[in-house]
PDB file of C-alpha atoms in Angstrom:
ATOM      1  CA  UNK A   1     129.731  66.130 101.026  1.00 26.00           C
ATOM      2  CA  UNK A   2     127.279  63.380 101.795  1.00 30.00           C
ATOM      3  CA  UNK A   3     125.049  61.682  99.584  1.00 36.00           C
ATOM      4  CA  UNK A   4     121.734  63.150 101.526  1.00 42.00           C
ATOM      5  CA  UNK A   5     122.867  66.219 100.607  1.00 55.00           C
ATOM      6  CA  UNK A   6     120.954  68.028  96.990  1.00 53.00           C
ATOM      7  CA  UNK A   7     123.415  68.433  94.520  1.00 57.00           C
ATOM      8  CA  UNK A   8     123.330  70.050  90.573  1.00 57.00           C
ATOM      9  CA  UNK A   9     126.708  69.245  89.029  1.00 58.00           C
ATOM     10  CA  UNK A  10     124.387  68.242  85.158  1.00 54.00           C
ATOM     11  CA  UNK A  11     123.330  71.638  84.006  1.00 55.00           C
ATOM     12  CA  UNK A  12     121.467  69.990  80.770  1.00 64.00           C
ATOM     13  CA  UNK A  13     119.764  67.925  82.985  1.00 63.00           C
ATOM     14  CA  UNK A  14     118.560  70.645  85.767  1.00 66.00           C
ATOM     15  CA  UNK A  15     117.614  72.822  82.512  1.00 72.00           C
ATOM     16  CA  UNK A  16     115.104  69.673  81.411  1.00 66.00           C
ATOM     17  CA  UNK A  17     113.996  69.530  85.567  1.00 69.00           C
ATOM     18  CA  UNK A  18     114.072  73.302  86.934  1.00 76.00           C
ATOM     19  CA  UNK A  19     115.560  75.740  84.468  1.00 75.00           C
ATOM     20  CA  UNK A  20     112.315  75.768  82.467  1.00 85.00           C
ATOM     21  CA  UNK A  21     110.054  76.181  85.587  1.00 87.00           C
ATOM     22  CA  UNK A  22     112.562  79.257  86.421  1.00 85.00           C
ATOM     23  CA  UNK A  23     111.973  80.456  83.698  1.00 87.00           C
ATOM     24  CA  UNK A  24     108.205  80.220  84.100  1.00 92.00           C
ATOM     25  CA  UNK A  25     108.360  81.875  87.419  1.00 94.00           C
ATOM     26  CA  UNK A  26     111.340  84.066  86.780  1.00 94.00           C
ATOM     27  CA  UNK A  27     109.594  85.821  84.203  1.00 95.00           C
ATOM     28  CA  UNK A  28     106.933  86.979  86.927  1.00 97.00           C
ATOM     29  CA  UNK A  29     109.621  87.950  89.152  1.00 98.00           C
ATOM     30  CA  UNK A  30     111.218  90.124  87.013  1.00 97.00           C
ATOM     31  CA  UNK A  31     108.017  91.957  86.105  1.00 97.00           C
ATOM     32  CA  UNK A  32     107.146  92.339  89.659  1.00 98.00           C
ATOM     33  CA  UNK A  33     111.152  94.053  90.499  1.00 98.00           C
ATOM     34  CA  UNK A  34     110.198  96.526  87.746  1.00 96.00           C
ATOM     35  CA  UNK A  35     113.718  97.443  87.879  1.00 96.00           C
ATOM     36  CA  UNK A  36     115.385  99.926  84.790  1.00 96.00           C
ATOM     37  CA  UNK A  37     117.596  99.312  82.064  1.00 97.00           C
ATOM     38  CA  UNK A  38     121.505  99.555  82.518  1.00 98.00           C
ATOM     39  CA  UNK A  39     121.350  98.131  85.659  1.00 98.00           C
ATOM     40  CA  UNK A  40     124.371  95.687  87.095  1.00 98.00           C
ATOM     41  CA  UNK A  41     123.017  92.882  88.453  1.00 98.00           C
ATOM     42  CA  UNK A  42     124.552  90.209  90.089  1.00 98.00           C
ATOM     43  CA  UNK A  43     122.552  86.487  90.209  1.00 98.00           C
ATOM     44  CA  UNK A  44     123.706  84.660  93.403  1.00 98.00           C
ATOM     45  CA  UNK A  45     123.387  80.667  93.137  1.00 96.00           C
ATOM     46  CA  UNK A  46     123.072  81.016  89.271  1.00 95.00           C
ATOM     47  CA  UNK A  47     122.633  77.512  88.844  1.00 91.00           C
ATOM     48  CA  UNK A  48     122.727  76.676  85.440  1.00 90.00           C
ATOM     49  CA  UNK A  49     122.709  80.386  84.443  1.00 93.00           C
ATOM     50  CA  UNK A  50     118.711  80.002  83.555  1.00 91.00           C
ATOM     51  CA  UNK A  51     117.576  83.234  85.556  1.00 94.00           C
ATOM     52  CA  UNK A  52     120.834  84.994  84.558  1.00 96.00           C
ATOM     53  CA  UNK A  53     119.736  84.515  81.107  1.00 94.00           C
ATOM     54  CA  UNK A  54     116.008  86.666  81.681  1.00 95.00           C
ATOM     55  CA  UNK A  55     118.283  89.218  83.290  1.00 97.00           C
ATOM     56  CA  UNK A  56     120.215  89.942  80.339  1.00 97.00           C
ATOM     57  CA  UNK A  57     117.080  89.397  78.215  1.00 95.00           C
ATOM     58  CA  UNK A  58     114.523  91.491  79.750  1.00 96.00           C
ATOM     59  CA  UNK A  59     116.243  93.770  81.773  1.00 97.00           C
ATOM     60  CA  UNK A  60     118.904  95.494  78.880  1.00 97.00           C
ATOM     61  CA  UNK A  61     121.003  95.398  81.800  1.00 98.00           C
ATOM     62  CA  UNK A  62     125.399  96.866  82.078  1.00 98.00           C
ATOM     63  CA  UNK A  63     126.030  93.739  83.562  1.00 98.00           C
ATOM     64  CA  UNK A  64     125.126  90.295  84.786  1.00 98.00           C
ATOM     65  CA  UNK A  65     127.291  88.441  87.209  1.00 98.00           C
ATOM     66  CA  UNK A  66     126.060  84.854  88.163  1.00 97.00           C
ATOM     67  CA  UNK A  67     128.288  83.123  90.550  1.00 97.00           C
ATOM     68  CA  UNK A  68     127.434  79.329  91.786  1.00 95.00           C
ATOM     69  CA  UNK A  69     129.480  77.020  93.438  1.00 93.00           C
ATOM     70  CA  UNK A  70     128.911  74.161  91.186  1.00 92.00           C
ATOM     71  CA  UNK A  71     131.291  73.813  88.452  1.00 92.00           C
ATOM     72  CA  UNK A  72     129.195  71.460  85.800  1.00 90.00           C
ATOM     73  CA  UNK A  73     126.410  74.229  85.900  1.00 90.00           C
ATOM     74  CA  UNK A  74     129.114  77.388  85.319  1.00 95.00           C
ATOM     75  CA  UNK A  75     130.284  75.494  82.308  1.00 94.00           C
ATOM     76  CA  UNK A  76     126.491  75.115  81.164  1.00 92.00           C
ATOM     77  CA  UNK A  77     126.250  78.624  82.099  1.00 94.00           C
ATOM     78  CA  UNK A  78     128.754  79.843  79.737  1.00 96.00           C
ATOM     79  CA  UNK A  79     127.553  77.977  76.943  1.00 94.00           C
ATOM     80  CA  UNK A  80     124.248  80.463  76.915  1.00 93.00           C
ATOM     81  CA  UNK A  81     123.182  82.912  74.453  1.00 94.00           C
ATOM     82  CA  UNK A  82     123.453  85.061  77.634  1.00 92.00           C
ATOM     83  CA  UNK A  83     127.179  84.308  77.722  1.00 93.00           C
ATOM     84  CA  UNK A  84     127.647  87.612  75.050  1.00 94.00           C
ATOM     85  CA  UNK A  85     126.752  89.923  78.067  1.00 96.00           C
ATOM     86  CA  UNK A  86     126.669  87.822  81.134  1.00 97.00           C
ATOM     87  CA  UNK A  87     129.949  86.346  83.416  1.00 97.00           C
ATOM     88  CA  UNK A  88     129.583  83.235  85.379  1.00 97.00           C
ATOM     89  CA  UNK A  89     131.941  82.721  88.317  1.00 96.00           C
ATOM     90  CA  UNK A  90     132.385  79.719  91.505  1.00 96.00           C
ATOM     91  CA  UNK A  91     131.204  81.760  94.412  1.00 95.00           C
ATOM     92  CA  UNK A  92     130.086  81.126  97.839  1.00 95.00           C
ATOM     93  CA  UNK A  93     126.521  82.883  98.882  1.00 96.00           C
ATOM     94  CA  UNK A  94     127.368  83.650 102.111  1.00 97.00           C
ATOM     95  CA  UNK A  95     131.321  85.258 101.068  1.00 97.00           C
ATOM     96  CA  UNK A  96     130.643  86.819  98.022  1.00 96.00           C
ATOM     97  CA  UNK A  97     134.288  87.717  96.999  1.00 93.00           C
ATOM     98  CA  UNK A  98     133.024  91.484  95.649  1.00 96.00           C
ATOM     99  CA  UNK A  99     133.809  95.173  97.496  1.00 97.00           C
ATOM    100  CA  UNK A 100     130.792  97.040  99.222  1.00 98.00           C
ATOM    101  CA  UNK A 101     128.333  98.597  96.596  1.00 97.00           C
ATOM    102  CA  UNK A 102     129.573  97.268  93.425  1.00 97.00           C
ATOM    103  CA  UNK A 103     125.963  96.168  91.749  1.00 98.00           C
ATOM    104  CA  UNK A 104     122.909  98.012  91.780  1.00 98.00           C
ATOM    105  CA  UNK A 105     120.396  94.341  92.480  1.00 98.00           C
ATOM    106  CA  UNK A 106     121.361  91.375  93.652  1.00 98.00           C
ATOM    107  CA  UNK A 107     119.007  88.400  92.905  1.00 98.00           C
ATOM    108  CA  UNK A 108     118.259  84.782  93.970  1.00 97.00           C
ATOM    109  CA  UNK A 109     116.087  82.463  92.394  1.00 96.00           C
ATOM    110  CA  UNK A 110     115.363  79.302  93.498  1.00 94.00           C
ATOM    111  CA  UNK A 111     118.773  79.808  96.177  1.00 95.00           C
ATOM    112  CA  UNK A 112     117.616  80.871  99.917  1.00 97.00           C
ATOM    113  CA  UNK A 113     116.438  77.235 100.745  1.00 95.00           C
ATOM    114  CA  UNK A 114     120.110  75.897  99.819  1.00 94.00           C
ATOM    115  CA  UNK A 115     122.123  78.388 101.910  1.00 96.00           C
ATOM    116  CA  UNK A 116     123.470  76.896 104.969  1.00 96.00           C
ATOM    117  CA  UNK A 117     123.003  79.948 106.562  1.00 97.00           C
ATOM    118  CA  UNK A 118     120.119  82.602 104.881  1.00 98.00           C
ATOM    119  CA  UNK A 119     120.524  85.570 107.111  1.00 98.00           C
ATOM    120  CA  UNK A 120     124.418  85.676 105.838  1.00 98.00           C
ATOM    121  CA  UNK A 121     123.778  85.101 102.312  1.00 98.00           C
ATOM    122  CA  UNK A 122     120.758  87.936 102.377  1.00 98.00           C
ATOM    123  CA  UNK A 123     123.727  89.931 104.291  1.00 98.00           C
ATOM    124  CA  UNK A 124     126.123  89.723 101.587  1.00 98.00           C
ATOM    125  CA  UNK A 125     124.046  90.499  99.044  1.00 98.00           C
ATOM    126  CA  UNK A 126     122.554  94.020 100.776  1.00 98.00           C
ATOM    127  CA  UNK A 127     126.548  94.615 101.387  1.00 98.00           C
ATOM    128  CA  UNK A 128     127.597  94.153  97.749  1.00 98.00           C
ATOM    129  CA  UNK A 129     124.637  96.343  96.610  1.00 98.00           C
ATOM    130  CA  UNK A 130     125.121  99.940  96.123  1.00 98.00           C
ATOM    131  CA  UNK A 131     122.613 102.016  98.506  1.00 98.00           C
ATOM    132  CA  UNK A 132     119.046 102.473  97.195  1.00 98.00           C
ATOM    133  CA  UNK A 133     119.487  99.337  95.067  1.00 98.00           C
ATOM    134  CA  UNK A 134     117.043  96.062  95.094  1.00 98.00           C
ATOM    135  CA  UNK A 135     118.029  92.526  97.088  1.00 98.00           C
ATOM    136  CA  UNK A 136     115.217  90.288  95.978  1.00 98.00           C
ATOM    137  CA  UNK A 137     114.659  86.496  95.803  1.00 98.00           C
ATOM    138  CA  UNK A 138     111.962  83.930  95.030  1.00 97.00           C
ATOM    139  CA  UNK A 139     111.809  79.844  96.424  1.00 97.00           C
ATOM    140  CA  UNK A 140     109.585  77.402  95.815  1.00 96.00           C
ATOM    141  CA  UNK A 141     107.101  77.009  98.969  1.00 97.00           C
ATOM    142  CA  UNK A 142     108.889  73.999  99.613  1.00 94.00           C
ATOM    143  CA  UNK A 143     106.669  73.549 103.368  1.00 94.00           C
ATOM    144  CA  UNK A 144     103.508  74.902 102.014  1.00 95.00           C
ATOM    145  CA  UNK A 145     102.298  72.513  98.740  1.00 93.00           C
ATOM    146  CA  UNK A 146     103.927  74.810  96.446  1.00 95.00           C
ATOM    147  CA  UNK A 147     107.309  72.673  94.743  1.00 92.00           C
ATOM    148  CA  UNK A 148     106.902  71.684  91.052  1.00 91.00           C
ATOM    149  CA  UNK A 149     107.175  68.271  92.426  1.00 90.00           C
ATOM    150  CA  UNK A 150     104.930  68.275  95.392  1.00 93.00           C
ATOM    151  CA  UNK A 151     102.669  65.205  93.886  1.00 93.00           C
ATOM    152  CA  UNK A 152     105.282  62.414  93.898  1.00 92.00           C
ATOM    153  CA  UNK A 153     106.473  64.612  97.187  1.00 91.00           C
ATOM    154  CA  UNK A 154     102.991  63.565  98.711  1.00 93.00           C
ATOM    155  CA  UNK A 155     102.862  60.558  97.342  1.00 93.00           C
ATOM    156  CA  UNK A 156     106.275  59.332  98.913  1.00 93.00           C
ATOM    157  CA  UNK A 157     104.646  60.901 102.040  1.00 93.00           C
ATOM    158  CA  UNK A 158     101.906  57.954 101.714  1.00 93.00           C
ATOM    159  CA  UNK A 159     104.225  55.151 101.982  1.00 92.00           C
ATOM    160  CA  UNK A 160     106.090  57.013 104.938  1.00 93.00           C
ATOM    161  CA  UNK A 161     108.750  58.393 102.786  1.00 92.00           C
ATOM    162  CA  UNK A 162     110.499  61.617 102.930  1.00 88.00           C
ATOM    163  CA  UNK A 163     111.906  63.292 100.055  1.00 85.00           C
ATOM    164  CA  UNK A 164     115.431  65.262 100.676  1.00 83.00           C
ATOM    165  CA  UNK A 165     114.860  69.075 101.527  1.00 88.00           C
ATOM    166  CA  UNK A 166     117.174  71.751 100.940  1.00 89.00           C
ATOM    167  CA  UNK A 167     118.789  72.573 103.658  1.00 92.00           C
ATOM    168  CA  UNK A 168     117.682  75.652 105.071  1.00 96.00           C
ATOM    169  CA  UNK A 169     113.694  74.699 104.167  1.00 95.00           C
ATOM    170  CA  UNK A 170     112.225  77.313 106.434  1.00 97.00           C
ATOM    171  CA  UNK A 171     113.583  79.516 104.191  1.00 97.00           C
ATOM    172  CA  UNK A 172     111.029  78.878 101.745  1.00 95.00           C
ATOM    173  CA  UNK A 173     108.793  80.458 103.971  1.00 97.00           C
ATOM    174  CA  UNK A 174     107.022  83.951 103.025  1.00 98.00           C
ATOM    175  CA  UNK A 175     107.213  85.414 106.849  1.00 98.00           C
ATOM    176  CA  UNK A 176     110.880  83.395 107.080  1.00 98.00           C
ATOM    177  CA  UNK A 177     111.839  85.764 104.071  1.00 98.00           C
ATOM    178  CA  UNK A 178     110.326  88.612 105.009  1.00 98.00           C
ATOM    179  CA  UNK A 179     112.123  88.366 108.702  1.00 98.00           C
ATOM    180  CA  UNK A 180     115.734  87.709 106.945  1.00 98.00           C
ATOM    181  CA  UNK A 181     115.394  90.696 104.772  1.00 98.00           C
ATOM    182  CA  UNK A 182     114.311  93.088 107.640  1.00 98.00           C
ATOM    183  CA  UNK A 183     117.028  91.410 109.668  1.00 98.00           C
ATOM    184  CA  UNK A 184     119.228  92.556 106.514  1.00 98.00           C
ATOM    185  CA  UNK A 185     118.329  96.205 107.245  1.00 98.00           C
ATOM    186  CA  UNK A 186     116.684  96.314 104.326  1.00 98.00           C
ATOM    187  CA  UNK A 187     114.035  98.969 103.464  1.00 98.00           C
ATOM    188  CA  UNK A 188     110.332  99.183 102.058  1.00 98.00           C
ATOM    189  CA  UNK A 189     110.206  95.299 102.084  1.00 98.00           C
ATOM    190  CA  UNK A 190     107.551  93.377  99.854  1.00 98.00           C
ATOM    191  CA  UNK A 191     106.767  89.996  99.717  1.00 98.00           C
ATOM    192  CA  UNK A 192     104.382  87.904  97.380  1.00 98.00           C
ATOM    193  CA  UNK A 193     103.656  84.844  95.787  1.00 98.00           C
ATOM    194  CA  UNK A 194     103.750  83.500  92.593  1.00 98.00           C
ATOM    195  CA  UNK A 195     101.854  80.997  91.041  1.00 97.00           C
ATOM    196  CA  UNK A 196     102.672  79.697  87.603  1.00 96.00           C
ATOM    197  CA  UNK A 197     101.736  76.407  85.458  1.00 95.00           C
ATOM    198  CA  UNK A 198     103.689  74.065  83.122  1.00 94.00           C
ATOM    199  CA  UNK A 199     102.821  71.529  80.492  1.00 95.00           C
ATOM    200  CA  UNK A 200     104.220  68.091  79.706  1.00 94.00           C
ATOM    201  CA  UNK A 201     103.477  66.369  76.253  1.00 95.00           C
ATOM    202  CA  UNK A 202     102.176  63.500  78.351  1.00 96.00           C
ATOM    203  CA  UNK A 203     102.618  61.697  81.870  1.00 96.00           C
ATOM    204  CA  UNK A 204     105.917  59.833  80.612  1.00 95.00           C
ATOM    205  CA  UNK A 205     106.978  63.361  79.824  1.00 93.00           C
ATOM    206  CA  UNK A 206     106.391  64.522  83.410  1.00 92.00           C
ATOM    207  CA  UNK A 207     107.666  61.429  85.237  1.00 92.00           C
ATOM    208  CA  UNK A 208     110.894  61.567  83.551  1.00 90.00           C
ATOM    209  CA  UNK A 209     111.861  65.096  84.004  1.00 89.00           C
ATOM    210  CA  UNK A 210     110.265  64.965  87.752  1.00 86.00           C
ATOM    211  CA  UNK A 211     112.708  62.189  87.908  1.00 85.00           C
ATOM    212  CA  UNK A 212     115.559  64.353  87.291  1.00 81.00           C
ATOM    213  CA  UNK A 213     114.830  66.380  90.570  1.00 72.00           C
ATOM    214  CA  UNK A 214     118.128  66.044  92.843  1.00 71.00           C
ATOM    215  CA  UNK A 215     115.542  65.632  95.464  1.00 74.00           C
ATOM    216  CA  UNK A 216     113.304  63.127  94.840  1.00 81.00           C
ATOM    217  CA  UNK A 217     115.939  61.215  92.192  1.00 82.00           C
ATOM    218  CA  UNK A 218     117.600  59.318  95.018  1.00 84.00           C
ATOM    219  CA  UNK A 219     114.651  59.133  97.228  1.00 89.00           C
ATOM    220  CA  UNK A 220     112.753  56.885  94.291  1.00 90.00           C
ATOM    221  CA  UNK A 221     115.871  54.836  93.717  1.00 88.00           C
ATOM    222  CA  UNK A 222     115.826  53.834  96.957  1.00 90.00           C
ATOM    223  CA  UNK A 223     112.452  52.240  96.885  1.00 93.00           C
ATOM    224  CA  UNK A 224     111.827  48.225  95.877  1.00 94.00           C
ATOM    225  CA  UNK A 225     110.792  48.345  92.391  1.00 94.00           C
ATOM    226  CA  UNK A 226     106.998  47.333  93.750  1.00 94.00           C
ATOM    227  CA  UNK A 227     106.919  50.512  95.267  1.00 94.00           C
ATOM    228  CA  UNK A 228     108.248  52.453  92.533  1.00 93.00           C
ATOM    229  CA  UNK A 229     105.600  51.035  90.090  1.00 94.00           C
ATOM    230  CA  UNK A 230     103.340  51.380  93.186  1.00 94.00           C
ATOM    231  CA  UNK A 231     104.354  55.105  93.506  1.00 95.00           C
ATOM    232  CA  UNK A 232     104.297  55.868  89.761  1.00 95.00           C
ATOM    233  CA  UNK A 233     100.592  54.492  89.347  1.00 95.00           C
ATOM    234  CA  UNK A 234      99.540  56.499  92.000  1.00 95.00           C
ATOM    235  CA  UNK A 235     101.081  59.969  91.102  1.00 95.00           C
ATOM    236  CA  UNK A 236      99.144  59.067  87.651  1.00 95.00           C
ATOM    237  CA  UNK A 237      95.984  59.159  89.633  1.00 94.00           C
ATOM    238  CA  UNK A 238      97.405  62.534  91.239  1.00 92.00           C
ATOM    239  CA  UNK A 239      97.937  64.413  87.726  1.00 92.00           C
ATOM    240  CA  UNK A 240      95.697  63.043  85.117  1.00 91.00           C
ATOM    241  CA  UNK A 241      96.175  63.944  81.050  1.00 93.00           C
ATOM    242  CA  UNK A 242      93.950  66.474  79.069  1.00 95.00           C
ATOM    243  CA  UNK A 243      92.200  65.483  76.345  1.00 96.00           C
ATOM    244  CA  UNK A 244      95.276  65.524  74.450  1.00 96.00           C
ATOM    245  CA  UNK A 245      97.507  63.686  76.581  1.00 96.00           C
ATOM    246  CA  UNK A 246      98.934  66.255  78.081  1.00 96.00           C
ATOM    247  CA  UNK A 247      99.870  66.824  81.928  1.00 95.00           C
ATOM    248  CA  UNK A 248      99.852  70.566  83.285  1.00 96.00           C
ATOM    249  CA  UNK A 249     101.079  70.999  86.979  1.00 93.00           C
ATOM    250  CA  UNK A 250     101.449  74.011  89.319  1.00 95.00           C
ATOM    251  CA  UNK A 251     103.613  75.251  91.230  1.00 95.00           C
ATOM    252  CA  UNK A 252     103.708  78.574  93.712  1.00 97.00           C
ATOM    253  CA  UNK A 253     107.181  80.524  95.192  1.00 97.00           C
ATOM    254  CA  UNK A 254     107.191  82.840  97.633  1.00 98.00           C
ATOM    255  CA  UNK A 255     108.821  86.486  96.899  1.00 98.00           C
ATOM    256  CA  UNK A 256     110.555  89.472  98.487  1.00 98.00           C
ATOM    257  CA  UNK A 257     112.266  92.764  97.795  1.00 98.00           C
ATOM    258  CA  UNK A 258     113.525  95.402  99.965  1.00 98.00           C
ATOM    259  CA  UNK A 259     116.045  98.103  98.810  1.00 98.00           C
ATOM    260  CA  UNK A 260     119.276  99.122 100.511  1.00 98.00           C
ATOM    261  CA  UNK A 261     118.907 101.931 102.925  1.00 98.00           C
ATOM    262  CA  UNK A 262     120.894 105.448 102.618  1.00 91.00           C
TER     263      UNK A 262
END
């Protein structure tokens, strides 16, 4: 493991940075599987267990399995009100250690982009889902404008900086996604986006938990401190306060779902 490469190990401090924007987006996601109750789901690159948690709380599902292989955001995981219902495991995306047809979805939020290899993790999750079932995933359009963080991204960008990307960014796009889950086998594939806002009590607010980012963390520490005050002034200009101080951002994700043939 190199230091250029994104890491979560703090699962309090990716809940501050992404877990609440998953949440945001994860909600819309959910709506749009329309899956029923007493399904058994399992949540592939869990993370911190945020999406795992909507599962068990909007879904009134048998079972929730998130697996991640980050140990610090398992532990948060388990500390959930989600815990009651849901099991959080170390797994690998792309070797899922589950038979053939054992879950009836298999989700990944936020994931695709940080699988070394996407077509093998989309793979294992059509071969661990029981025919008919739902393989469906959402990532921030990392490549098109739409990450949380795109306005310190672009403003980085100004002063010939480039923050980290995940490492399988292409991913992230909708006609990448829609390829891998056709390449899957999958059937009656659907892609779409989703766009979704978030409010911060001020700009100090929003610079702070932007700072969090394992992306763009590093990538700002780097800098001389004229450029970070440089940058920060700037990314002011980017995202100016309401009336009442607060900052609101957007971001968009790209979606798909495709069900398991037979």
């Amino acid at each position: 493991m190199t230091d250029t490469q994104i890491r979560f190990d703090d699962g309090a401090a990716y809940e501050r940075m992404m877990g609440i924007w998953s949440g945001i987006a994860g909600a819309v996601f959910i709506d749009w599987l329309r899956a029923p109750q007493g399904w058994r789901w399992i949540d592939v690159g869990c993370g911190n267990g945020a999406f795992s948690e909507q599962l068990v709380e909007r879904c009134a599902p048998a079972a929730v399995l998130g697996v991640d292989p980050s140990q610090g955001q398992i532990d948060f995981a388990r500390q959930r009100p989600a815990a009651r219902l849901a099991k959080f495991e170390i797994g690998n995306a792309m070797a899922l250690p589950f038979a053939d047809n054992s879950y009836d979805a298999a989700t990944m939020a936020l994931v695709i982009f940080f699988v070394p290899e996407p077509a093998k993790g989309v793979a294992e999750m059509a071969r661990v889902v029981r025919p008919g079932g739902t393989v469906a995933a959402y990532a921030w359009d990392v490549l098109g404008g739409g990450f949380p963080q795109e306005p310190l991204r672009a403003e980085l960008r100004t002063i010939g900086v480039e923050s980290l990307n995940p490492p399988s960014v292409e991913a992230s796009r909708i006609e990448v996604m829609r390829d891998l889950w056709r390449g899957a086998g999958l059937e009656a594939v659907e892609t779409r986006e989703i766009t979704v806002q978030r409010s911060f009590a001020d700009f100090e607010d929003f610079w702070e938990t932007t700072l969090l980012g394992a992306s763009v963390a590093p990538t700002i520490a780097a800098l001389s401190p004229a450029d970070r005050v440089r940058v920060k002034q700037q990314v002011r200009t980017r995202v100016p306060a309401d009336a009442t101080g607060q900052v609101t951002l957007s971001g968009r994700a790209n979606a798909v779902k495709g069900r398991v043939p037979g």
